[in-house]
Amino acid sequence: MTNDPAQIQAIFNRIAPVYDQLNDWLSLGQHRIWKQMTVNWSDAHPGDTCLDLCCGSGDLALLLAKQAGAAGHVFALDFSAELLAQASRRDRPILSPSSPITWVEGNALNLPFADNHFDCATMGYGLRNVTDIPRSLQELYRVLKPGAKAAILDLHRPSSPLMRSFQQWYLETLVVPAANQFGMTQEYAYINSSLEKFPTGSEQIALSRQTGFASATHYPIAGAMMGVLVITK
């Protein structure tokens, strides 16, 4: 996985046109269940001001908008202009009554929001792709209100050798060839290397506590090939 922000940004801009279709196919639609679980763990309530970091094509932001209702507001941030364009096209009043969504092009390492601003936050498949995980957690901590929760969904390395082997097989045999059908082999081939460098669940808990979060719990899902980090300021 590259550590060059410009290269990462370029990868996601290229992926944008097929991002939703590939996610549905590769997870057999399960990613939508995992995202709803993530929103539930964020503890979003009606009227909340919510943040979705690394919002991609907007799945979590749209779910947050439904949860927060017409009295709430969702700010959805991503550094890929192409993914934001895809997300904003999906932003229609189909989840009534839903919050308005403000789509923001920005950097998760330097958030353009005031301190203690958000009632809750989500992040889906973003923490693994930032170039400085501690800095990203610090920024998230800064913009959350005291007592607010954030839920962070991402791929993980299973501790079980059997599940790790299955994940390796899945990525190499299904994900990359599927991406090849869309001309995106290079863009999706990076996932395996990014997993090797990504902190484990227990390491993420430790990083969160070092950042200052009052509590941190990591929930493994999908045979521990996925996980949700739930942190409270």
Coordinates of C-alpha atoms in Angstrom, one line a residue:
M1 CA 0.0 0.0 0.0
T2 CA 1.4 3.4 -1.0
N3 CA 1.8 6.1 1.7
D4 CA 1.5 8.8 -0.9
P5 CA -1.8 10.7 -0.3
A6 CA -2.0 11.8 -4.0
Q7 CA -1.6 8.2 -5.2
I8 CA -4.3 6.9 -2.8
Q9 CA -6.6 9.7 -3.9
A10 CA -6.0 8.8 -7.5
I11 CA -6.8 5.1 -6.8
F12 CA -10.2 6.0 -5.3
N13 CA -11.0 8.5 -8.0
R14 CA -10.5 5.7 -10.6
I15 CA -12.5 3.1 -8.5
A16 CA -15.5 5.5 -8.1
P17 CA -17.5 4.5 -11.2
V18 CA -17.6 0.8 -10.2
Y19 CA -17.2 1.1 -6.4
D20 CA -20.8 0.2 -5.4
Q21 CA -21.2 -2.6 -8.0
L22 CA -18.0 -4.3 -6.9
N23 CA -18.8 -4.0 -3.2
D24 CA -22.2 -5.6 -3.7
W25 CA -20.8 -8.4 -5.8
L26 CA -17.7 -9.1 -3.7
S27 CA -19.5 -9.2 -0.4
L28 CA -22.7 -10.8 -1.8
G29 CA -24.5 -7.8 -0.4
Q30 CA -23.3 -8.4 3.1
H31 CA -21.5 -5.0 3.3
R32 CA -24.9 -3.3 3.7
I33 CA -25.6 -5.4 6.9
W34 CA -22.2 -4.5 8.3
K35 CA -22.7 -0.8 7.6
Q36 CA -26.1 -0.8 9.3
M37 CA -24.4 -2.5 12.3
T38 CA -21.8 0.3 12.3
V39 CA -24.4 3.0 12.3
N40 CA -26.2 1.3 15.2
W41 CA -23.0 1.1 17.1
S42 CA -22.4 4.9 16.5
D43 CA -25.5 5.5 18.7
A44 CA -26.9 8.1 16.3
H45 CA -30.2 9.6 17.6
P46 CA -32.9 11.8 16.0
G47 CA -31.7 15.4 15.9
D48 CA -28.0 14.5 16.1
T49 CA -25.2 16.2 14.1
C50 CA -23.4 13.3 12.6
L51 CA -20.1 12.8 10.8
D52 CA -19.2 10.2 8.2
L53 CA -15.5 10.1 7.6
C54 CA -14.1 8.7 4.3
C55 CA -17.7 8.5 3.2
G56 CA -17.0 7.0 -0.2
S57 CA -20.1 6.7 -2.3
G58 CA -22.3 7.5 0.7
D59 CA -23.8 4.3 2.1
L60 CA -23.1 5.1 5.8
A61 CA -24.0 8.8 5.4
L62 CA -27.4 7.9 4.0
L63 CA -28.0 5.4 6.8
L64 CA -27.0 8.1 9.4
A65 CA -29.4 10.5 7.7
K66 CA -32.2 8.1 8.2
Q67 CA -31.2 7.5 11.9
A68 CA -30.8 11.2 12.7
G69 CA -34.1 12.2 11.1
A70 CA -35.3 15.5 9.7
A71 CA -34.1 17.4 12.7
G72 CA -30.5 16.1 12.4
H73 CA -27.7 16.9 10.0
V74 CA -25.0 14.7 8.4
F75 CA -21.6 15.9 7.2
A76 CA -20.0 13.4 4.9
L77 CA -16.3 13.9 4.1
D78 CA -14.0 12.2 1.5
F79 CA -10.9 13.3 -0.3
S80 CA -12.1 11.7 -3.6
A81 CA -14.0 14.2 -5.7
E82 CA -15.2 11.4 -7.9
L83 CA -16.7 9.3 -5.0
L84 CA -18.3 12.5 -3.6
A85 CA -19.9 13.1 -7.0
Q86 CA -21.3 9.5 -6.9
A87 CA -22.5 10.0 -3.4
S88 CA -24.3 13.3 -4.0
R89 CA -26.2 11.8 -6.9
R90 CA -27.6 9.2 -4.6
D91 CA -28.7 11.9 -2.1
R92 CA -32.4 11.9 -2.7
P93 CA -35.3 12.1 -0.3
I94 CA -35.9 8.4 -0.4
L95 CA -35.1 7.8 3.3
S96 CA -37.9 10.0 4.6
P97 CA -37.8 11.7 7.1
S98 CA -34.0 12.0 6.8
S99 CA -31.4 14.6 7.7
P100 CA -29.9 16.9 5.1
I101 CA -26.4 15.8 4.1
T102 CA -23.5 18.2 3.4
W103 CA -20.9 16.5 1.2
V104 CA -17.4 17.8 2.0
E105 CA -14.2 17.3 0.1
G106 CA -11.5 17.1 2.7
N107 CA -8.7 15.3 4.5
A108 CA -9.4 13.0 7.5
L109 CA -6.0 14.1 8.9
N110 CA -7.0 17.7 9.0
L111 CA -10.8 18.0 9.5
P112 CA -12.4 21.3 8.6
F113 CA -14.7 21.2 11.6
A114 CA -14.8 22.9 15.0
D115 CA -13.8 21.1 18.3
N116 CA -16.5 19.2 20.1
H117 CA -19.0 19.6 17.2
F118 CA -20.4 16.1 16.5
D119 CA -22.8 13.9 18.4
C120 CA -21.6 10.7 16.7
A121 CA -19.4 9.5 13.8
T122 CA -18.8 6.6 11.5
M123 CA -16.0 5.5 9.1
G124 CA -16.2 2.7 6.6
Y125 CA -13.1 1.2 5.1
G126 CA -11.2 4.5 5.7
L127 CA -8.9 4.0 8.6
R128 CA -6.8 1.4 6.7
N129 CA -6.3 3.9 3.9
V130 CA -5.2 7.0 5.8
T131 CA -1.5 7.6 5.9
D132 CA -1.4 8.4 9.6
I133 CA -3.8 6.4 11.8
P134 CA -2.9 8.1 15.1
R135 CA -3.4 11.5 13.5
S136 CA -6.8 10.5 12.1
L137 CA -7.9 9.3 15.5
Q138 CA -6.7 12.5 17.1
E139 CA -8.7 14.6 14.6
L140 CA -11.8 12.4 15.2
Y141 CA -11.4 12.8 19.0
R142 CA -11.1 16.6 18.6
V143 CA -14.3 17.1 16.6
L144 CA -16.5 14.7 18.7
K145 CA -18.5 16.1 21.7
P146 CA -17.6 14.7 25.1
G147 CA -19.4 11.3 25.5
A148 CA -19.9 10.9 21.8
K149 CA -19.3 7.6 20.1
A150 CA -17.7 6.7 16.8
A151 CA -17.9 3.3 15.0
I152 CA -15.2 2.4 12.5
L153 CA -15.7 -0.5 10.1
D154 CA -12.9 -2.1 8.2
L155 CA -11.3 -5.3 6.8
H156 CA -9.0 -7.1 9.3
R157 CA -6.4 -9.8 9.5
P158 CA -8.1 -12.8 11.3
S159 CA -6.0 -14.3 14.1
S160 CA -7.1 -17.8 13.0
P161 CA -4.6 -19.2 10.5
L162 CA -7.5 -21.0 8.7
M163 CA -9.5 -17.8 8.3
R164 CA -6.4 -15.9 7.3
S165 CA -5.7 -18.4 4.6
F166 CA -9.3 -18.2 3.4
Q167 CA -9.1 -14.4 3.3
Q168 CA -5.9 -14.6 1.3
W169 CA -7.5 -17.0 -1.1
Y170 CA -10.7 -14.8 -1.4
L171 CA -8.7 -11.7 -2.2
E172 CA -6.4 -13.3 -4.7
T173 CA -9.0 -15.7 -6.4
L174 CA -12.1 -13.6 -6.3
V175 CA -11.5 -9.9 -5.6
V176 CA -8.6 -9.2 -7.9
P177 CA -10.1 -11.2 -10.9
A178 CA -13.5 -9.5 -10.3
A179 CA -11.8 -6.1 -10.3
N180 CA -10.0 -7.1 -13.5
Q181 CA -13.4 -7.4 -15.2
F182 CA -13.8 -3.7 -14.6
G183 CA -10.2 -2.8 -15.6
M184 CA -9.4 -2.2 -11.9
T185 CA -6.9 -5.0 -11.1
Q186 CA -4.1 -2.6 -10.0
E187 CA -6.5 -0.5 -7.9
Y188 CA -7.9 -3.5 -5.9
A189 CA -4.6 -5.5 -5.7
Y190 CA -3.4 -3.1 -3.0
I191 CA -5.9 -4.5 -0.4
N192 CA -3.8 -7.4 0.7
S193 CA -0.7 -5.3 1.3
S194 CA -2.8 -2.7 3.2
L195 CA -4.1 -5.5 5.5
E196 CA -0.5 -6.5 6.4
K197 CA 0.2 -3.1 7.8
F198 CA -3.2 -2.4 9.4
P199 CA -3.3 -2.6 13.2
T200 CA -5.1 -5.5 14.7
G201 CA -8.2 -5.0 16.8
S202 CA -6.3 -5.0 20.1
E203 CA -3.8 -2.6 18.6
Q204 CA -6.6 -0.3 17.5
I205 CA -8.0 -0.3 21.0
A206 CA -4.6 0.7 22.4
L207 CA -4.2 3.5 19.9
S208 CA -7.6 4.8 20.7
R209 CA -6.9 4.8 24.4
Q210 CA -3.6 6.6 23.8
T211 CA -5.5 9.2 21.8
G212 CA -7.6 9.9 24.9
F213 CA -10.9 8.0 24.2
A214 CA -12.5 7.0 27.4
S215 CA -13.5 3.6 26.1
A216 CA -12.7 1.4 23.1
T217 CA -14.1 -2.0 22.0
H218 CA -13.3 -4.0 18.9
Y219 CA -16.0 -6.3 17.6
P220 CA -14.9 -8.9 15.0
I221 CA -17.5 -9.8 12.4
A222 CA -17.6 -12.0 9.3
G223 CA -15.3 -14.6 10.8
A224 CA -13.0 -11.8 12.0
M225 CA -12.3 -10.8 8.4
M226 CA -14.1 -7.6 9.3
G227 CA -14.2 -5.6 12.5
V228 CA -15.9 -2.6 14.0
L229 CA -14.0 -0.4 16.4
V230 CA -16.4 1.5 18.8
I231 CA -14.9 4.3 20.7
T232 CA -16.3 6.8 23.2
K233 CA -14.8 10.3 23.9

